[in-house]
Every structure is written in C-alpha cells, then in structure tokens.
C-alpha cells in the first residue's frame, strides 16, 4: 500500500507523507540525476544537447505507452501485445500519410483503431473472465502475423513533412517531449482526482470489494483498456514520425521495455498501487542508462543484462518494502 | 467429476485436432505423408520439451517467461565452453545444461524465497538471461561442431528423428509424474489453493523449486537439440519461445489460474498448433498468416472453454 499516493496514515507531516507516497518515484528521479552528474563528469559529451535530445525525444514514445500500461497493471491486468500494436499503428499511419490523406486523418484514424482494438480486448477480459495474459498473447500473434502478411515488411518512406509530428520543435524542444510531459501530468490528475481514475485502483486492489462499493468493475476494465489503446495510439504516432522511415515490423521486445518501465516506476504488478509519473521517470532512466553505457565505453551487448539486473533489484526492493509495510 | 471435466476438454481438443488433420490432408497431398509428419515432429520437439515443464509451472498457478532466454543462454554457453575455453564437447554440453538448470532454479528461488509473483520474476530473468547471452557472446556465433554432435538434432533411430524419441520418453515421464505420483498431486494442490496446500503439509516451496529447475533443465536440453539441428549458436536463439510454449499449454486445457491441466492436453495442443502451421503453409497460406490463425485458435479455444465452464456453474 505504501506506493499509493492518495493513502497515507494520518498524523505525519506533509513531507513524510510525500516521501512515503512517492518513494519509488523519488528513487528513480535521484538515479537519473546521479547518472547525469557522474557520467557527465566522466564524459562531458554525455551532457551535449544532441545526446540529451536523443535521450528524451527518442524515448518519449516508450514513456507514453508506459502511461497506459501502468493503468492496465494498476487495474490488475497486463498487455503483452502493446509492442505489436505500436508497430501496426505506425504502419497504418504511415500508409495513410503516403497515400495522400490529410495528416490529421493519418494521426487520428490509427489512434481510434487502437482504442477500438483494446476496448475489444478489455471486453473479452472483463466479461468472459479470460485472463488478460492469454487474450493479449493471442492478440500479439494476430497483430504481428497480420502486420507482416499485409506489408511483407516493406519500408514506408517519403512521408510528407507536415506528417512528422515527433520531429517538430516548438520553442526548440522536440514535440515528442511535450507529449510525454503533458500526457503524464494529465494522466496523473485523471487517476488521482476523477471517480473513474480512483476506481482503477479499487478494481486492481480487490475486484469484489470494488463491486460492493458500487463500482462496475467490468466497465472500468473496458475503459482502462480503451484508455491504454489511446496512449498506445499516441505512442505509435510518435514512433512512426520520429524517423524518416517506418519499417512495418514489430519493434522487438518493445512490450517488455514498456512493462518494465511501469514496474520499475513503482506500479506494483499485484495491482492496486502505483503512479504514472514513476513510469515516465523510469522510461527516461532506461534511456539514460542505455546512453550512459555507450558513453562509458561499456559494450552495448551488456545493456540488456544490466536492465535485467535492475528490474530484479527493483522488484526485490518492492517486495521487501511491502513486507516491512505489513 | 474433476477428471471427467478434464477428459472432456481433451476430447474436444482431440476431435478438433483430428478434424484439422483431416482438412489439412484434403487441402494438400504433401501433408499426410510419413516424411512430412516425422519432419514436423522434429520441429516440434524443442517447444514440446519446454511445454512439458511449463504445464507443471502453470498448474501450480505460476508462469515462466524466461524459458526462451534460458535456451539462448545455454546455447551460447555451450559454444563458449567448447570453443573459447577449450573444454571437450561432452563436458561443455553437460556444463552448459547444468547452467541452464541453475538458471531455472534461480527463478524458483526468487519466486519462493522473496514471494515475487512468477510473472514478474521471470520477466526480469527473461531480460537478464538474454542479456547475459548477448554480453557473453558479443554477437559472435560459434560453428564448426564435430559431425557426431549433429546426431541429437538431425539423426534418426529406427527411422524416427532422435529428438522425437526424447520428446516421447520425456512426455511419458512427465505424464506419469503429474498424473500418478504424490509430487503430481502436490502440484495440483498448490495450484488449486496454495495456502490450503501449505497447511495440509505439502512442501510448497520445495515442489516449486523442483518444477522451475525442471523448466530450466528441459529448456537447456532443447537448446542442445536446437544447436545440433541448426549447427550453429547465436545469442537470439529461442526468442519468443515462451509464447509458443504457453500457447500450446493453454490451448491444451491447462488453466492459467492453476489447479487444472494434463500432459496429454498439452501434447494435443502442440500437435494442433504444429499441424496448423505446417498444413496452412503447404496449402499456400504465407508464413505469417499462420501466426494469425494460431492467435485466433488460442482465443477461440479458451473462449469456448470458459463458456462451457460457466454453463456447468464452475
């Protein structure tokens, strides 16, 4: 319960409440600062504009997808098909843009498609009680196979310049960063201050208790999946427009990166707790670590081993904290 | 009554498999030939071996996402021990398999010792083991194995691929353990109600440790067969294996919530998937179209199962 921002025992100072409510987020944030200071001192090029830009802008789509994934996990579910979905969205968007449709159609249609697909998944999960891991495992096959059979992996190039939303730079900052920051803040307020947002925690914590409290858990699950579809859709558009080419394939291991960002950011895999600020910070932390290893001349081959160790350490720390909290 | 229900799911699945085999044989005259079927059995063996252990894992209510990474790590270690450390190949095989088994034990240890949910524990080790394979190999592949080594993946005994014998023997052993021994009953009891199992004196943690270690061992065995079949090692070997394995097990009627499932179901699920992959490919469906069909079959089969359960009030 300690990771939930809204629940804290009374009789403690605001500062203590802040610390206990955002423990995981603070740890992740300090890790990012620590990395910047230490790696920047060893190799100042780590702090160059180009590198900082590539860390934040190049990984914003992962952070955006992790917002939706965090809500899914808070509600006690999981989606292993999000990487395939992002690949499909990027391909649909690119195809529409290349074939001369107005850019707003090329942006909006894939997002609506993504929300519809995920609402369908949510309905299957909520009303037939098939575990989300099974449904999304099936979706992963369907999306991946469907994408490759439809496109044969053909690259999409020559997209119109006005379509490339992730590359636009209002006030000198890549627009992907605006999306990441704005959506994280919006989602935080949404989860904390709306009835629907709070009912996500309730359903994830205990579905039957939520029902007894007057929440319709099935409707919440469908809604959460549809929302997750929205964030995956935006992530797919950012992914599609950040480079000059769309590869029409499923980005390898993307679902794993997204799930990991959510979990490291403090969303408990058991459901019921966590915040989306943490998952965005964790996505940035990953990008920093990946970049730092390169600037420290550590072989890129070891990147995934380091990430794996980090996940494990975080999970064990989370379990230890829970045990103490009991 | 429970066994009646289990048998019924398998009966449905068996009928479905027979229909699929029949239709596929009608669609292509190359499908129902001895040569093709044996070759498909060869391709099924690696997934099949891992799926046997995964059935136990899922029956306890757990999951193991790291099996593909254990396969990749074992394959890399096998190559490195032999080529770069200069060990004799048999010693390298044994040592690499011991490492793979240990990797499985570590999964079980994290899950039982720290109470980490299996999904998240093995998600972490999925990244860790694959990362170790990538780091150790630095993307170099190892080739040039001696001729005798290829027997495991390419040889035949009495006209049947060697690994199909291994899979057959392992299937019988797994079916006997799960269906007829106290260990198997403990496995079901843990999946049905872990707390109750603990209070009735079942050694829950020890049982789980054995099961996750077995998943590591069979993934390592699959790795040796895989390397022998394709004659090379690469660090990306076995990527995505966990999804194929879980699909087979769940299609075979094992409940993802634990407490229910049989080895026979798993084997039927695997045969159905392999037959669909091969048969559709032979009748002109492009390779990736078959993945779509498998996804649909998975969701469809579980959906039908869930509806049946509801009608019985279960």
Tab-separated table of N, CA and C in Angstrom, chain B residues 121-222:
chain	number	residue	atom	x	y	z
B	121	UNK	N	8.929	-12.075	-11.799
B	121	UNK	CA	10.264	-12.631	-11.562
B	121	UNK	C	10.868	-13.122	-12.870
B	122	UNK	N	10.063	-13.846	-13.660
B	122	UNK	CA	10.631	-14.417	-14.882
B	122	UNK	C	10.680	-13.391	-16.008
B	123	UNK	N	9.907	-12.307	-15.887
B	123	UNK	CA	10.061	-11.192	-16.824
B	123	UNK	C	11.449	-10.578	-16.626
B	124	UNK	N	11.854	-10.445	-15.371
B	124	UNK	CA	13.175	-9.891	-15.076
B	124	UNK	C	14.267	-10.833	-15.552
B	125	UNK	N	14.118	-12.141	-15.279
B	125	UNK	CA	15.185	-13.059	-15.691
B	125	UNK	C	15.160	-13.271	-17.201
B	126	UNK	N	13.996	-13.071	-17.832
B	126	UNK	CA	13.965	-13.107	-19.298
B	126	UNK	C	14.981	-12.104	-19.847
B	127	UNK	N	14.929	-10.870	-19.320
B	127	UNK	CA	15.864	-9.837	-19.779
B	127	UNK	C	17.280	-10.169	-19.328
B	128	UNK	N	17.413	-10.642	-18.076
B	128	UNK	CA	18.752	-10.903	-17.529
B	128	UNK	C	19.459	-12.015	-18.301
B	129	UNK	N	18.793	-13.160	-18.489
B	129	UNK	CA	19.455	-14.294	-19.145
B	129	UNK	C	19.760	-13.984	-20.605
B	130	UNK	N	18.814	-13.317	-21.290
B	130	UNK	CA	19.083	-12.954	-22.682
B	130	UNK	C	20.228	-11.955	-22.735
B	131	UNK	N	20.245	-11.035	-21.749
B	131	UNK	CA	21.325	-10.058	-21.689
B	131	UNK	C	22.675	-10.738	-21.468
B	132	UNK	N	22.711	-11.740	-20.588
B	132	UNK	CA	23.955	-12.477	-20.361
B	132	UNK	C	24.397	-13.166	-21.648
B	133	UNK	N	23.426	-13.778	-22.359
B	133	UNK	CA	23.766	-14.460	-23.614
B	133	UNK	C	24.361	-13.466	-24.604
B	134	UNK	N	23.753	-12.268	-24.693
B	134	UNK	CA	24.263	-11.265	-25.629
B	134	UNK	C	25.641	-10.764	-25.200
B	135	UNK	N	25.781	-10.506	-23.889
B	135	UNK	CA	27.042	-9.982	-23.394
B	135	UNK	C	28.172	-10.981	-23.556
B	136	UNK	N	27.928	-12.251	-23.188
B	136	UNK	CA	28.976	-13.272	-23.268
B	136	UNK	C	29.377	-13.529	-24.715
B	137	UNK	N	28.385	-13.558	-25.601
B	137	UNK	CA	28.698	-13.931	-26.987
B	137	UNK	C	29.191	-12.739	-27.803
B	138	UNK	N	28.863	-11.507	-27.389
B	138	UNK	CA	29.173	-10.319	-28.168
B	138	UNK	C	28.822	-10.512	-29.644
B	139	UNK	N	27.669	-11.138	-29.858
B	139	UNK	CA	27.112	-11.335	-31.210
B	139	UNK	C	27.979	-12.221	-32.103
B	140	UNK	N	28.959	-12.930	-31.479
B	140	UNK	CA	29.697	-13.887	-32.307
B	140	UNK	C	28.956	-15.209	-32.305
B	141	UNK	N	28.880	-15.874	-33.430
B	141	UNK	CA	28.281	-17.197	-33.449
B	141	UNK	C	29.396	-18.231	-33.434
B	142	UNK	N	29.079	-19.408	-32.901
B	142	UNK	CA	30.059	-20.492	-32.862
B	142	UNK	C	29.623	-21.575	-33.838
B	143	UNK	N	30.520	-21.959	-34.708
B	143	UNK	CA	30.221	-23.002	-35.684
B	143	UNK	C	31.294	-24.080	-35.635
B	144	UNK	N	31.240	-25.020	-36.565
B	144	UNK	CA	32.310	-25.993	-36.729
B	144	UNK	C	32.287	-27.121	-35.715
B	145	UNK	N	31.092	-27.486	-35.242
B	145	UNK	CA	30.997	-28.606	-34.309
B	145	UNK	C	31.333	-29.914	-35.014
B	146	UNK	N	31.851	-30.894	-34.260
B	146	UNK	CA	32.162	-32.200	-34.891
B	146	UNK	C	30.887	-32.893	-35.382
B	147	UNK	N	31.101	-33.794	-36.320
B	147	UNK	CA	29.980	-34.453	-37.009
B	147	UNK	C	29.061	-35.200	-36.037
B	148	UNK	N	29.615	-35.872	-35.022
B	148	UNK	CA	28.778	-36.710	-34.134
B	148	UNK	C	27.754	-35.890	-33.370
B	149	UNK	N	28.071	-34.621	-33.146
B	149	UNK	CA	27.191	-33.778	-32.345
B	149	UNK	C	25.857	-33.535	-33.060
B	150	UNK	N	25.878	-33.589	-34.403
B	150	UNK	CA	24.659	-33.293	-35.153
B	150	UNK	C	23.612	-34.396	-35.044
B	151	UNK	N	24.018	-35.529	-34.433
B	151	UNK	CA	23.077	-36.630	-34.275
B	151	UNK	C	21.862	-36.218	-33.435
B	152	UNK	N	22.093	-35.409	-32.373
B	152	UNK	CA	20.982	-35.029	-31.469
B	152	UNK	C	19.862	-34.308	-32.213
B	153	UNK	N	20.236	-33.478	-33.178
B	153	UNK	CA	19.230	-32.659	-33.836
B	153	UNK	C	18.852	-33.147	-35.221
B	154	UNK	N	19.715	-33.999	-35.824
B	154	UNK	CA	19.459	-34.392	-37.210
B	154	UNK	C	19.401	-35.901	-37.406
B	155	UNK	N	19.835	-36.665	-36.379
B	155	UNK	CA	19.931	-38.115	-36.535
B	155	UNK	C	18.583	-38.809	-36.424
B	156	UNK	N	18.579	-40.100	-36.792
B	156	UNK	CA	17.353	-40.884	-36.693
B	156	UNK	C	17.647	-42.203	-35.998
B	157	UNK	N	16.685	-42.702	-35.259
B	157	UNK	CA	16.771	-44.034	-34.669
B	157	UNK	C	15.540	-44.791	-35.142
B	158	UNK	N	15.754	-45.925	-35.813
B	158	UNK	CA	14.651	-46.729	-36.360
B	158	UNK	C	13.747	-45.868	-37.248
B	159	UNK	N	14.343	-44.946	-37.997
B	159	UNK	CA	13.575	-44.148	-38.951
B	159	UNK	C	12.818	-42.973	-38.346
B	160	UNK	N	12.960	-42.809	-37.027
B	160	UNK	CA	12.252	-41.700	-36.376
B	160	UNK	C	13.303	-40.713	-35.854
B	161	UNK	N	13.093	-39.400	-36.045
B	161	UNK	CA	14.083	-38.421	-35.579
B	161	UNK	C	14.436	-38.650	-34.113
B	162	UNK	N	15.742	-38.509	-33.804
B	162	UNK	CA	16.235	-38.779	-32.456
B	162	UNK	C	15.476	-37.971	-31.407
B	163	UNK	N	15.253	-36.663	-31.686
B	163	UNK	CA	14.645	-35.822	-30.645
B	163	UNK	C	13.184	-36.162	-30.410
B	164	UNK	N	12.571	-36.835	-31.398
B	164	UNK	CA	11.185	-37.250	-31.197
B	164	UNK	C	11.127	-38.385	-30.169
B	165	UNK	N	12.142	-39.239	-30.150
B	165	UNK	CA	12.256	-40.268	-29.099
B	165	UNK	C	12.383	-39.601	-27.738
B	166	UNK	N	13.288	-38.606	-27.682
B	166	UNK	CA	13.497	-37.892	-26.414
B	166	UNK	C	12.184	-37.273	-25.941
B	167	UNK	N	11.500	-36.602	-26.881
B	167	UNK	CA	10.238	-35.961	-26.518
B	167	UNK	C	9.227	-37.004	-26.043
B	168	UNK	N	9.187	-38.149	-26.753
B	168	UNK	CA	8.250	-39.205	-26.368
B	168	UNK	C	8.521	-39.713	-24.959
B	169	UNK	N	9.793	-40.000	-24.681
B	169	UNK	CA	10.158	-40.513	-23.349
B	169	UNK	C	9.851	-39.465	-22.277
B	170	UNK	N	10.240	-38.217	-22.565
B	170	UNK	CA	10.003	-37.145	-21.586
B	170	UNK	C	8.505	-36.963	-21.349
B	171	UNK	N	7.699	-37.113	-22.401
B	171	UNK	CA	6.253	-36.972	-22.252
B	171	UNK	C	5.694	-38.026	-21.316
B	172	UNK	N	6.142	-39.285	-21.517
B	172	UNK	CA	5.651	-40.372	-20.663
B	172	UNK	C	6.038	-40.113	-19.211
B	173	UNK	N	7.310	-39.725	-18.999
B	173	UNK	CA	7.770	-39.461	-17.631
B	173	UNK	C	6.940	-38.336	-17.004
B	174	UNK	N	6.762	-37.239	-17.770
B	174	UNK	CA	6.022	-36.096	-17.231
B	174	UNK	C	4.575	-36.481	-16.926
B	175	UNK	N	3.959	-37.257	-17.837
B	175	UNK	CA	2.556	-37.644	-17.640
B	175	UNK	C	2.423	-38.518	-16.391
B	176	UNK	N	3.390	-39.428	-16.184
B	176	UNK	CA	3.328	-40.310	-15.016
B	176	UNK	C	3.496	-39.487	-13.733
B	177	UNK	N	4.496	-38.566	-13.754
B	177	UNK	CA	4.739	-37.769	-12.545
B	177	UNK	C	3.519	-36.918	-12.202
B	178	UNK	N	2.970	-36.229	-13.227
B	178	UNK	CA	1.865	-35.323	-12.942
B	178	UNK	C	0.581	-36.082	-12.610
B	179	UNK	N	0.370	-37.233	-13.271
B	179	UNK	CA	-0.901	-37.921	-13.111
B	179	UNK	C	-0.941	-38.941	-11.989
B	180	UNK	N	0.204	-39.530	-11.642
B	180	UNK	CA	0.148	-40.716	-10.785
B	180	UNK	C	0.968	-40.638	-9.499
B	181	UNK	N	1.719	-39.581	-9.287
B	181	UNK	CA	2.587	-39.584	-8.110
B	181	UNK	C	2.144	-38.536	-7.087
B	182	UNK	N	2.622	-38.671	-5.852
B	182	UNK	CA	2.342	-37.649	-4.835
B	182	UNK	C	2.842	-36.279	-5.269
B	183	UNK	N	3.984	-36.247	-5.994
B	183	UNK	CA	4.514	-34.967	-6.472
B	183	UNK	C	3.498	-34.282	-7.387
B	184	UNK	N	2.898	-35.068	-8.279
B	184	UNK	CA	1.901	-34.518	-9.195
B	184	UNK	C	0.692	-34.002	-8.431
B	185	UNK	N	0.250	-34.760	-7.411
B	185	UNK	CA	-0.912	-34.324	-6.625
B	185	UNK	C	-0.585	-33.049	-5.858
B	186	UNK	N	0.685	-32.937	-5.405
B	186	UNK	CA	1.104	-31.703	-4.722
B	186	UNK	C	1.050	-30.527	-5.701
B	187	UNK	N	1.453	-30.793	-6.945
B	187	UNK	CA	1.439	-29.735	-7.965
B	187	UNK	C	0.026	-29.195	-8.159
B	188	UNK	N	-0.941	-30.110	-8.293
B	188	UNK	CA	-2.342	-29.671	-8.449
B	188	UNK	C	-2.821	-28.928	-7.199
B	189	UNK	N	-2.447	-29.467	-6.031
B	189	UNK	CA	-2.928	-28.880	-4.779
B	189	UNK	C	-2.438	-27.444	-4.624
B	190	UNK	N	-1.171	-27.209	-5.006
B	190	UNK	CA	-0.613	-25.850	-4.906
B	190	UNK	C	-1.391	-24.898	-5.805
B	191	UNK	N	-1.693	-25.375	-7.022
B	191	UNK	CA	-2.403	-24.511	-7.968
B	191	UNK	C	-3.841	-24.259	-7.556
B	192	UNK	N	-4.452	-25.258	-6.933
B	192	UNK	CA	-5.860	-25.097	-6.542
B	192	UNK	C	-5.987	-24.133	-5.366
B	193	UNK	N	-5.105	-24.276	-4.373
B	193	UNK	CA	-5.166	-23.400	-3.202
B	193	UNK	C	-3.860	-23.531	-2.442
B	194	UNK	N	-2.995	-22.553	-2.643
B	194	UNK	CA	-1.638	-22.673	-2.109
B	194	UNK	C	-1.623	-22.693	-0.582
B	195	UNK	N	-2.464	-21.850	0.013
B	195	UNK	CA	-2.468	-21.782	1.479
B	195	UNK	C	-2.939	-23.109	2.064
B	196	UNK	N	-4.022	-23.642	1.472
B	196	UNK	CA	-4.539	-24.932	1.943
B	196	UNK	C	-3.489	-26.024	1.769
B	197	UNK	N	-2.772	-25.972	0.634
B	197	UNK	CA	-1.740	-26.977	0.381
B	197	UNK	C	-0.664	-26.909	1.453
B	198	UNK	N	-0.288	-25.671	1.827
B	198	UNK	CA	0.740	-25.487	2.846
B	198	UNK	C	0.278	-26.064	4.179
B	199	UNK	N	-0.992	-25.790	4.512
B	199	UNK	CA	-1.491	-26.264	5.801
B	199	UNK	C	-1.710	-27.759	5.827
B	200	UNK	N	-1.870	-28.373	4.627
B	200	UNK	CA	-2.034	-29.835	4.666
B	200	UNK	C	-0.683	-30.538	4.552
B	201	UNK	N	0.388	-29.785	4.795
B	201	UNK	CA	1.678	-30.433	4.938
B	201	UNK	C	2.446	-30.633	3.648
B	202	UNK	N	1.969	-30.041	2.558
B	202	UNK	CA	2.713	-30.151	1.297
B	202	UNK	C	3.881	-29.178	1.334
B	203	UNK	N	5.042	-29.660	0.892
B	203	UNK	CA	6.213	-28.776	0.891
B	203	UNK	C	6.152	-27.912	-0.366
B	204	UNK	N	5.432	-26.807	-0.229
B	204	UNK	CA	5.125	-25.963	-1.393
B	204	UNK	C	6.389	-25.428	-2.048
B	205	UNK	N	7.275	-24.834	-1.235
B	205	UNK	CA	8.459	-24.202	-1.824
B	205	UNK	C	9.369	-25.210	-2.498
B	206	UNK	N	9.576	-26.364	-1.852
B	206	UNK	CA	10.445	-27.374	-2.444
B	206	UNK	C	9.861	-27.859	-3.771
B	207	UNK	N	8.550	-28.064	-3.800
B	207	UNK	CA	7.902	-28.521	-5.030
B	207	UNK	C	8.106	-27.507	-6.150
B	208	UNK	N	7.903	-26.231	-5.816
B	208	UNK	CA	8.076	-25.199	-6.848
B	208	UNK	C	9.521	-25.121	-7.325
B	209	UNK	N	10.465	-25.230	-6.402
B	209	UNK	CA	11.877	-25.185	-6.793
B	209	UNK	C	12.193	-26.293	-7.788
B	210	UNK	N	11.675	-27.501	-7.499
B	210	UNK	CA	11.889	-28.619	-8.425
B	210	UNK	C	11.301	-28.300	-9.797
B	211	UNK	N	10.104	-27.727	-9.798
B	211	UNK	CA	9.410	-27.503	-11.069
B	211	UNK	C	10.130	-26.444	-11.913
B	212	UNK	N	10.525	-25.331	-11.270
B	212	UNK	CA	11.223	-24.295	-12.053
B	212	UNK	C	12.604	-24.783	-12.503
B	213	UNK	N	13.265	-25.594	-11.664
B	213	UNK	CA	14.540	-26.172	-12.086
B	213	UNK	C	14.331	-27.081	-13.287
B	214	UNK	N	13.233	-27.859	-13.259
B	214	UNK	CA	12.943	-28.753	-14.380
B	214	UNK	C	12.696	-27.943	-15.651
B	215	UNK	N	12.045	-26.796	-15.508
B	215	UNK	CA	11.827	-25.936	-16.682
B	215	UNK	C	13.172	-25.476	-17.238
B	216	UNK	N	14.106	-25.145	-16.336
B	216	UNK	CA	15.449	-24.771	-16.786
B	216	UNK	C	16.141	-25.932	-17.469
B	217	UNK	N	16.020	-27.122	-16.870
B	217	UNK	CA	16.692	-28.304	-17.425
B	217	UNK	C	16.168	-28.629	-18.823
B	218	UNK	N	14.839	-28.646	-18.983
B	218	UNK	CA	14.281	-29.008	-20.287
B	218	UNK	C	14.555	-27.910	-21.328
B	219	UNK	N	14.599	-26.645	-20.899
B	219	UNK	CA	14.981	-25.585	-21.839
B	219	UNK	C	16.424	-25.790	-22.292
B	220	UNK	N	17.287	-26.209	-21.357
B	220	UNK	CA	18.689	-26.446	-21.696
B	220	UNK	C	18.813	-27.642	-22.641
B	221	UNK	N	18.022	-28.691	-22.372
B	221	UNK	CA	18.031	-29.859	-23.266
B	221	UNK	C	17.576	-29.451	-24.663
B	222	UNK	N	16.524	-28.630	-24.711
B	222	UNK	CA	16.034	-28.133	-26.007
B	222	UNK	C	17.116	-27.323	-26.705
